GROMACS .gro file of C-alpha atoms in nm:
model
  366
    1MET     CA    1  -0.006   0.004   0.011
    2ALA     CA    2   0.128   0.348  -0.090
    3LEU     CA    3   0.225   0.564   0.203
    4ASN     CA    4   0.044   0.914   0.225
    5GLY     CA    5   0.168   1.229   0.369
    6ARG     CA    6  -0.020   1.174   0.691
    7ASP     CA    7   0.138   0.847   0.752
    8ILE     CA    8   0.489   0.998   0.708
    9ARG     CA    9   0.415   1.293   0.948
   10VAL     CA   10   0.290   1.037   1.211
   11GLY     CA   11   0.604   0.851   1.149
   12LEU     CA   12   0.825   1.159   1.198
   13ASP     CA   13   0.664   1.250   1.517
   14ARG     CA   14   0.736   0.902   1.661
   15LEU     CA   15   1.091   0.914   1.535
   16VAL     CA   16   1.151   1.241   1.723
   17ALA     CA   17   1.008   1.092   2.050
   18GLY     CA   18   1.220   0.774   1.986
   19MET     CA   19   1.541   0.972   1.946
   20THR     CA   20   1.506   1.204   2.233
   21GLY     CA   21   1.428   0.891   2.443
   22LEU     CA   22   1.738   0.686   2.383
   23LYS     CA   23   1.927   0.596   2.692
   24HIS     CA   24   2.247   0.393   2.733
   25ASP     CA   25   2.156   0.056   2.906
   26GLY     CA   26   2.509  -0.062   2.986
   27ARG     CA   27   2.512  -0.327   2.717
   28PHE     CA   28   2.808  -0.172   2.541
   29ASP     CA   29   3.121  -0.063   2.745
   30GLU     CA   30   3.364   0.152   2.530
   31PRO     CA   31   3.575   0.368   2.756
   32ASN     CA   32   3.729   0.670   2.576
   33LEU     CA   33   4.109   0.696   2.536
   34ASP     CA   34   4.103   0.965   2.817
   35GLY     CA   35   3.950   0.719   3.055
   36THR     CA   36   3.599   0.878   3.047
   37ALA     CA   37   3.312   0.673   2.982
   38GLY     CA   38   3.191   0.643   2.625
   39ASP     CA   39   2.804   0.680   2.557
   40TYR     CA   40   2.712   0.637   2.184
   41ILE     CA   41   2.357   0.605   2.251
   42SER     CA   42   2.198   0.838   2.505
   43PHE     CA   43   2.052   1.159   2.329
   44ASP     CA   44   2.241   1.394   2.592
   45SER     CA   45   2.571   1.262   2.480
   46TRP     CA   46   2.810   1.474   2.261
   47GLU     CA   47   2.917   1.204   2.014
   48TRP     CA   48   2.875   1.129   1.640
   49PRO     CA   49   2.537   0.939   1.666
   50GLN     CA   50   2.388   1.235   1.842
   51GLY     CA   51   2.554   1.475   1.605
   52VAL     CA   52   2.403   1.298   1.314
   53GLY     CA   53   2.069   1.303   1.521
   54LEU     CA   54   2.091   1.681   1.556
   55TYR     CA   55   2.146   1.725   1.197
   56GLY     CA   56   1.835   1.532   1.126
   57LEU     CA   57   1.633   1.725   1.370
   58ILE     CA   58   1.754   2.048   1.239
   59ARG     CA   59   1.666   1.942   0.878
   60LEU     CA   60   1.318   1.844   0.989
   61TRP     CA   61   1.270   2.180   1.168
   62LEU     CA   62   1.377   2.365   0.861
   63PHE     CA   63   1.126   2.172   0.644
   64THR     CA   64   0.832   2.186   0.889
   65GLY     CA   65   0.906   2.525   1.062
   66ARG     CA   66   0.801   2.353   1.396
   67ASP     CA   67   0.932   2.574   1.681
   68ASP     CA   68   0.930   2.300   1.930
   69LEU     CA   69   1.209   2.132   1.723
   70ARG     CA   70   1.419   2.451   1.719
   71GLN     CA   71   1.374   2.490   2.097
   72LEU     CA   72   1.474   2.124   2.147
   73VAL     CA   73   1.788   2.175   1.942
   74GLU     CA   74   1.895   2.506   2.096
   75ASN     CA   75   1.841   2.358   2.453
   76TRP     CA   76   2.069   2.061   2.374
   77TYR     CA   77   2.349   2.279   2.241
   78SER     CA   78   2.319   2.530   2.526
   79ALA     CA   79   2.340   2.249   2.782
   80ARG     CA   80   2.632   2.073   2.610
   81LEU     CA   81   2.834   2.378   2.564
   82SER     CA   82   2.780   2.489   2.925
   83ALA     CA   83   2.900   2.150   3.042
   84GLY     CA   84   3.223   2.192   2.820
   85LEU     CA   85   3.317   2.003   2.506
   86PRO     CA   86   3.518   1.681   2.465
   87GLN     CA   87   3.851   1.644   2.309
   88LEU     CA   88   3.860   1.709   1.926
   89ASN     CA   89   3.845   1.412   1.685
   90VAL     CA   90   3.663   1.309   1.379
   91ASN     CA   91   3.355   1.183   1.579
   92THR     CA   92   3.323   1.472   1.826
   93THR     CA   93   3.318   1.718   1.544
   94ALA     CA   94   2.983   1.544   1.420
   95PRO     CA   95   2.750   1.766   1.636
   96MET     CA   96   2.914   2.081   1.478
   97LEU     CA   97   2.734   2.025   1.159
   98GLY     CA   98   2.389   2.073   1.305
   99LEU     CA   99   2.512   2.379   1.507
  100SER     CA  100   2.646   2.538   1.182
  101VAL     CA  101   2.327   2.481   0.988
  102LEU     CA  102   2.130   2.624   1.293
  103TRP     CA  103   2.363   2.929   1.298
  104ALA     CA  104   2.325   2.983   0.921
  105LYS     CA  105   1.961   3.013   0.961
  106THR     CA  106   1.932   3.207   1.289
  107ARG     CA  107   2.264   3.408   1.285
  108ASN     CA  108   2.242   3.397   1.669
  109PRO     CA  109   2.579   3.521   1.779
  110ARG     CA  110   2.635   3.293   2.072
  111TRP     CA  111   2.692   2.991   1.837
  112GLN     CA  112   2.963   3.152   1.622
  113LYS     CA  113   3.258   3.141   1.864
  114PRO     CA  114   3.237   2.777   1.920
  115LEU     CA  115   3.190   2.716   1.557
  116ASP     CA  116   3.493   2.934   1.469
  117ASP     CA  117   3.703   2.783   1.736
  118TRP     CA  118   3.630   2.413   1.641
  119ALA     CA  119   3.670   2.489   1.265
  120ASN     CA  120   4.016   2.646   1.341
  121ARG     CA  121   4.111   2.350   1.549
  122VAL     CA  122   3.998   2.101   1.268
  123MET     CA  123   4.211   2.282   1.017
  124ALA     CA  124   4.519   2.281   1.256
  125GLU     CA  125   4.513   1.993   1.474
  126MET     CA  126   4.322   1.703   1.277
  127GLY     CA  127   4.550   1.426   1.197
  128ARG     CA  128   4.643   1.389   0.837
  129THR     CA  129   4.726   1.088   0.606
  130PRO     CA  130   4.946   1.124   0.309
  131GLU     CA  131   4.774   1.349   0.030
  132GLY     CA  132   4.598   1.544   0.322
  133GLY     CA  133   4.317   1.329   0.407
  134PHE     CA  134   4.169   1.344   0.779
  135GLU     CA  135   4.291   1.041   0.982
  136HIS     CA  136   3.985   0.857   1.134
  137HIS     CA  137   4.082   0.937   1.491
  138VAL     CA  138   3.781   0.880   1.737
  139SER     CA  139   3.723   0.902   2.102
  140ASP     CA  140   3.818   0.548   2.182
  141LYS     CA  141   4.070   0.457   1.907
  142VAL     CA  142   4.354   0.626   1.711
  143ASN     CA  143   4.349   0.505   1.352
  144ASP     CA  144   4.671   0.635   1.201
  145ASN     CA  145   4.708   0.668   0.824
  146GLU     CA  146   4.348   0.539   0.773
  147LEU     CA  147   4.077   0.686   0.556
  148TRP     CA  148   3.717   0.586   0.638
  149ASP     CA  149   3.369   0.675   0.467
  150ASP     CA  150   3.238   0.810   0.799
  151THR     CA  151   3.478   1.095   0.816
  152LEU     CA  152   3.315   1.273   0.521
  153TYR     CA  153   2.975   1.309   0.728
  154MET     CA  154   3.128   1.371   1.056
  155VAL     CA  155   3.387   1.650   0.959
  156ALA     CA  156   3.390   1.753   0.589
  157LEU     CA  157   3.012   1.855   0.588
  158PHE     CA  158   3.067   2.070   0.890
  159LEU     CA  159   3.361   2.250   0.722
  160ALA     CA  160   3.137   2.301   0.400
  161SER     CA  161   2.842   2.425   0.582
  162TYR     CA  162   3.016   2.656   0.810
  163GLY     CA  163   3.256   2.775   0.549
  164GLN     CA  164   2.969   2.864   0.332
  165ALA     CA  165   2.765   3.039   0.592
  166SER     CA  166   3.065   3.237   0.729
  167GLY     CA  167   3.226   3.328   0.414
  168ARG     CA  168   3.533   3.125   0.496
  169ARG     CA  169   3.631   2.989   0.151
  170GLU     CA  170   3.923   2.793   0.284
  171LEU     CA  171   3.680   2.570   0.488
  172VAL     CA  172   3.475   2.488   0.177
  173ASP     CA  173   3.787   2.414  -0.024
  174GLU     CA  174   3.925   2.179   0.257
  175ALA     CA  175   3.575   1.998   0.239
  176SER     CA  176   3.605   1.959  -0.121
  177ARG     CA  177   3.971   1.820  -0.081
  178GLN     CA  178   3.844   1.570   0.162
  179PHE     CA  179   3.557   1.423  -0.058
  180LEU     CA  180   3.814   1.412  -0.341
  181VAL     CA  181   4.086   1.233  -0.144
  182HIS     CA  182   3.832   0.991   0.012
  183ALA     CA  183   3.666   0.920  -0.323
  184ARG     CA  184   4.007   0.840  -0.464
  185TYR     CA  185   4.084   0.568  -0.212
  186LEU     CA  186   3.732   0.446  -0.110
  187SER     CA  187   3.530   0.430  -0.432
  188ASP     CA  188   3.569   0.088  -0.587
  189THR     CA  189   3.641   0.148  -0.962
  190ARG     CA  190   3.534  -0.190  -1.068
  191THR     CA  191   3.177  -0.185  -0.911
  192GLY     CA  192   3.098   0.171  -0.834
  193LEU     CA  193   3.046   0.098  -0.466
  194TRP     CA  194   3.245   0.228  -0.176
  195PHE     CA  195   3.474   0.037   0.052
  196HIS     CA  196   3.473   0.099   0.427
  197GLY     CA  197   3.819   0.201   0.458
  198TRP     CA  198   4.172   0.235   0.326
  199THR     CA  199   4.497   0.231   0.506
  200PHE     CA  200   4.828   0.371   0.370
  201ASP     CA  201   5.006   0.132   0.586
  202GLY     CA  202   5.032  -0.159   0.324
  203ARG     CA  203   4.800   0.050   0.105
  204HIS     CA  204   4.489  -0.178   0.107
  205ASN     CA  205   4.111  -0.161   0.170
  206PHE     CA  206   4.115  -0.400   0.473
  207ALA     CA  207   3.848  -0.653   0.419
  208GLN     CA  208   3.728  -0.486   0.084
  209ALA     CA  209   3.387  -0.456   0.268
  210ARG     CA  210   3.132  -0.284   0.045
  211TRP     CA  211   2.949  -0.187   0.362
  212ALA     CA  212   2.599  -0.059   0.340
  213ARG     CA  213   2.622   0.237   0.597
  214GLY     CA  214   2.958   0.357   0.460
  215ASN     CA  215   2.788   0.368   0.119
  216ALA     CA  216   2.500   0.544   0.285
  217TRP     CA  217   2.743   0.819   0.418
  218ALA     CA  218   2.890   0.864   0.071
  219THR     CA  219   2.542   0.877  -0.105
  220ALA     CA  220   2.378   1.127   0.155
  221GLY     CA  221   2.706   1.307   0.193
  222ILE     CA  222   2.784   1.401  -0.165
  223LEU     CA  223   2.418   1.535  -0.196
  224ASP     CA  224   2.433   1.709   0.126
  225LEU     CA  225   2.763   1.875   0.018
  226PHE     CA  226   2.596   1.993  -0.300
  227ASP     CA  227   2.328   2.147  -0.083
  228LEU     CA  228   2.534   2.307   0.190
  229ALA     CA  229   2.807   2.479  -0.020
  230GLU     CA  230   2.898   2.617  -0.352
  231LEU     CA  231   3.174   2.402  -0.504
  232ALA     CA  232   3.410   2.453  -0.794
  233LYS     CA  233   3.245   2.326  -1.111
  234PRO     CA  234   3.523   2.046  -1.177
  235VAL     CA  235   3.485   1.929  -0.817
  236LYS     CA  236   3.111   1.899  -0.832
  237ASP     CA  237   3.124   1.739  -1.178
  238TYR     CA  238   3.375   1.484  -1.055
  239LEU     CA  239   3.167   1.391  -0.743
  240GLN     CA  240   2.849   1.375  -0.943
  241GLY     CA  241   3.015   1.110  -1.163
  242VAL     CA  242   3.131   0.907  -0.857
  243LEU     CA  243   2.773   0.938  -0.727
  244VAL     CA  244   2.595   0.821  -1.038
  245ALA     CA  245   2.836   0.519  -1.064
  246GLN     CA  246   2.748   0.423  -0.700
  247VAL     CA  247   2.362   0.452  -0.749
  248ASP     CA  248   2.408   0.263  -1.063
  249ALA     CA  249   2.548  -0.037  -0.865
  250LEU     CA  250   2.309   0.022  -0.548
  251LEU     CA  251   1.985  -0.004  -0.751
  252PRO     CA  252   2.015  -0.371  -0.857
  253LEU     CA  253   2.120  -0.470  -0.496
  254GLN     CA  254   1.805  -0.344  -0.336
  255ALA     CA  255   1.608  -0.614  -0.168
  256PRO     CA  256   1.245  -0.695  -0.242
  257SER     CA  257   1.152  -0.553   0.091
  258GLY     CA  258   1.316  -0.214  -0.014
  259ALA     CA  259   1.621  -0.249   0.210
  260TRP     CA  260   1.985  -0.302   0.151
  261ARG     CA  261   2.196  -0.552   0.323
  262THR     CA  262   2.476  -0.459   0.562
  263LEU     CA  263   2.728  -0.597   0.307
  264LEU     CA  264   2.570  -0.477  -0.013
  265ASP     CA  265   2.667  -0.755  -0.216
  266ASP     CA  266   2.630  -1.049   0.018
  267PRO     CA  267   2.279  -1.199  -0.004
  268ASP     CA  268   2.353  -1.384   0.325
  269SER     CA  269   2.413  -1.063   0.552
  270TYR     CA  270   2.130  -0.897   0.727
  271GLU     CA  271   1.910  -0.616   0.596
  272GLU     CA  272   2.008  -0.291   0.769
  273ILE     CA  273   1.779   0.002   0.812
  274SER     CA  274   2.001   0.293   0.889
  275ALA     CA  275   2.179   0.236   0.561
  276THR     CA  276   1.863   0.182   0.379
  277ALA     CA  277   1.731   0.523   0.525
  278GLY     CA  278   2.049   0.696   0.430
  279ILE     CA  279   2.062   0.554   0.075
  280GLY     CA  280   1.689   0.621   0.038
  281TYR     CA  281   1.721   0.985   0.146
  282GLY     CA  282   2.007   1.037  -0.099
  283LEU     CA  283   1.822   0.878  -0.393
  284LEU     CA  284   1.524   1.093  -0.321
  285LYS     CA  285   1.721   1.409  -0.275
  286GLY     CA  286   1.923   1.347  -0.581
  287TYR     CA  287   1.611   1.303  -0.789
  288ARG     CA  288   1.456   1.641  -0.648
  289LEU     CA  289   1.768   1.811  -0.728
  290GLY     CA  290   1.756   1.708  -1.088
  291LEU     CA  291   2.058   1.475  -1.077
  292GLY     CA  292   1.891   1.136  -1.107
  293THR     CA  293   1.636   0.943  -1.303
  294PRO     CA  294   1.285   0.845  -1.207
  295ALA     CA  295   1.443   0.504  -1.105
  296TRP     CA  296   1.610   0.696  -0.822
  297GLN     CA  297   1.280   0.832  -0.685
  298ALA     CA  298   1.118   0.490  -0.723
  299ALA     CA  299   1.398   0.309  -0.532
  300GLY     CA  300   1.408   0.592  -0.269
  301LEU     CA  301   1.021   0.548  -0.206
  302LYS     CA  302   1.061   0.178  -0.184
  303ALA     CA  303   1.335   0.229   0.074
  304LEU     CA  304   1.085   0.457   0.254
  305GLY     CA  305   0.846   0.173   0.291
  306ALA     CA  306   1.118  -0.046   0.441
  307VAL     CA  307   1.211   0.220   0.702
  308MET     CA  308   0.843   0.282   0.780
  309ASP     CA  309   0.798  -0.101   0.835
  310ASN     CA  310   1.084  -0.081   1.102
  311ILE     CA  311   0.966   0.188   1.336
  312ASP     CA  312   0.803   0.047   1.622
  313GLY     CA  313   0.532   0.186   1.857
  314THR     CA  314   0.789   0.382   2.073
  315GLY     CA  315   0.929   0.548   1.756
  316THR     CA  316   1.249   0.343   1.784
  317VAL     CA  317   1.406   0.228   1.459
  318LEU     CA  318   1.468  -0.143   1.439
  319ASN     CA  319   1.730  -0.339   1.270
  320VAL     CA  320   2.003  -0.080   1.285
  321SER     CA  321   2.374  -0.217   1.326
  322TYR     CA  322   2.570  -0.065   1.609
  323GLY     CA  323   2.874   0.147   1.547
  324THR     CA  324   3.109  -0.040   1.331
  325ARG     CA  325   3.491  -0.046   1.366
  326MET     CA  326   3.710  -0.133   1.068
  327GLY     CA  327   3.666  -0.505   0.980
  328HIS     CA  328   3.965  -0.722   0.869
  329ASP     CA  329   3.737  -0.990   0.728
  330LEU     CA  330   3.360  -0.987   0.590
  331GLN     CA  331   3.233  -1.208   0.883
  332PHE     CA  332   3.314  -0.912   1.109
  333TYR     CA  333   3.033  -0.708   0.942
  334ARG     CA  334   2.783  -0.992   0.939
  335ASP     CA  335   2.829  -1.009   1.318
  336ILE     CA  336   2.783  -0.665   1.421
  337PRO     CA  337   2.494  -0.644   1.676
  338ILE     CA  338   2.143  -0.476   1.630
  339GLN     CA  339   2.093  -0.174   1.853
  340PRO     CA  340   1.875   0.141   1.848
  341THR     CA  341   2.102   0.453   1.794
  342GLY     CA  342   2.071   0.824   1.742
  343TYR     CA  343   2.219   0.792   1.373
  344GLY     CA  344   1.939   0.533   1.303
  345GLN     CA  345   1.675   0.765   1.412
  346ALA     CA  346   1.847   1.051   1.231
  347LEU     CA  347   1.878   0.882   0.903
  348ALA     CA  348   1.517   0.767   0.918
  349ILE     CA  349   1.412   1.132   0.996
  350LEU     CA  350   1.627   1.257   0.685
  351CYS     CA  351   1.452   0.977   0.469
  352LEU     CA  352   1.102   1.059   0.594
  353SER     CA  353   1.146   1.441   0.561
  354GLU     CA  354   1.269   1.410   0.216
  355ALA     CA  355   1.008   1.158   0.115
  356LEU     CA  356   0.730   1.373   0.249
  357GLN     CA  357   0.825   1.640  -0.012
  358HIS     CA  358   0.771   1.382  -0.299
  359VAL     CA  359   0.478   1.219  -0.158
  360GLU     CA  360   0.287   1.542  -0.082
  361ALA     CA  361   0.385   1.693  -0.417
  362LYS     CA  362   0.216   1.393  -0.584
  363GLU     CA  363  -0.094   1.425  -0.364
  364GLN     CA  364  -0.130   1.792  -0.440
  365ALA     CA  365  -0.093   1.713  -0.812
  366ALA     CA  366  -0.358   1.442  -0.801
   0.00000   0.00000   0.00000
């Protein structure tokens, strides 16, 4: 049965409630390098899942104009900034993306200094691989000389967004550079899909895993980059070519349910909903921006159905794989546990928000 705009709006309300209600239950013990406790689940923690979550909420606010969402987000940032920020790394940069979009819209001066300070530190302090890529250093692990798909969404989009909004062109240029370097080493020239990671130590792609959520970060990330910043034409043209090659590979791998599997090209790996939401969001957004064919929209709406089928009565997104380290064999990815997360909620919010524009446009035209 085709979903209507009312169904999607109800789903979005439930997703927001599910996200803000997330609490760490002690199942995962992942202490940070500085000895503090790591919390990648609770809504009030400053980490990458919450960062993606805040970005999803802000996108929803911008689309709906709901003042309660703006207040929720502003209260979150006020409380976290008052408590003090954690050490800088790739993943702790993620919440800055939402803050930069919030500041770009409101121009509230209280947000600019933390944004400026963090951007300056990223440019000066973030670890670099050969060719200038950001090393994927995170709160609980140092990954020297490694490039991961995730870095683009967690760091490069923040630089693009804040650079565009503040007029700091060097930040947009750095974001462009990161997308180009990561695409060079992570985009598989044979299939068009993306590998999870690359190491300059031995120069290889680890397990050569064509991991679904990593591909979602690339699909959604390229399209959000186009949306957040003005890019040099050769950069945009190159990345658009990378995106089209990836989507051409993704479409035949979509399962009958509308989902994609956690290893995209492994029919024995489980269907994974955060990746499905991120890819669906990207396909729908790409079609809306005039970059894709009607097949992109059709696959995106099919993905929407799979996401909606995996939102439970409390608004929690089901069948989301937990935060995934770099795997050295493919079985590692098949064994990642299922766990409700902020990024699962956020990617679903992005997918439903984007889909709502398509569905309601069709309803109005009917």
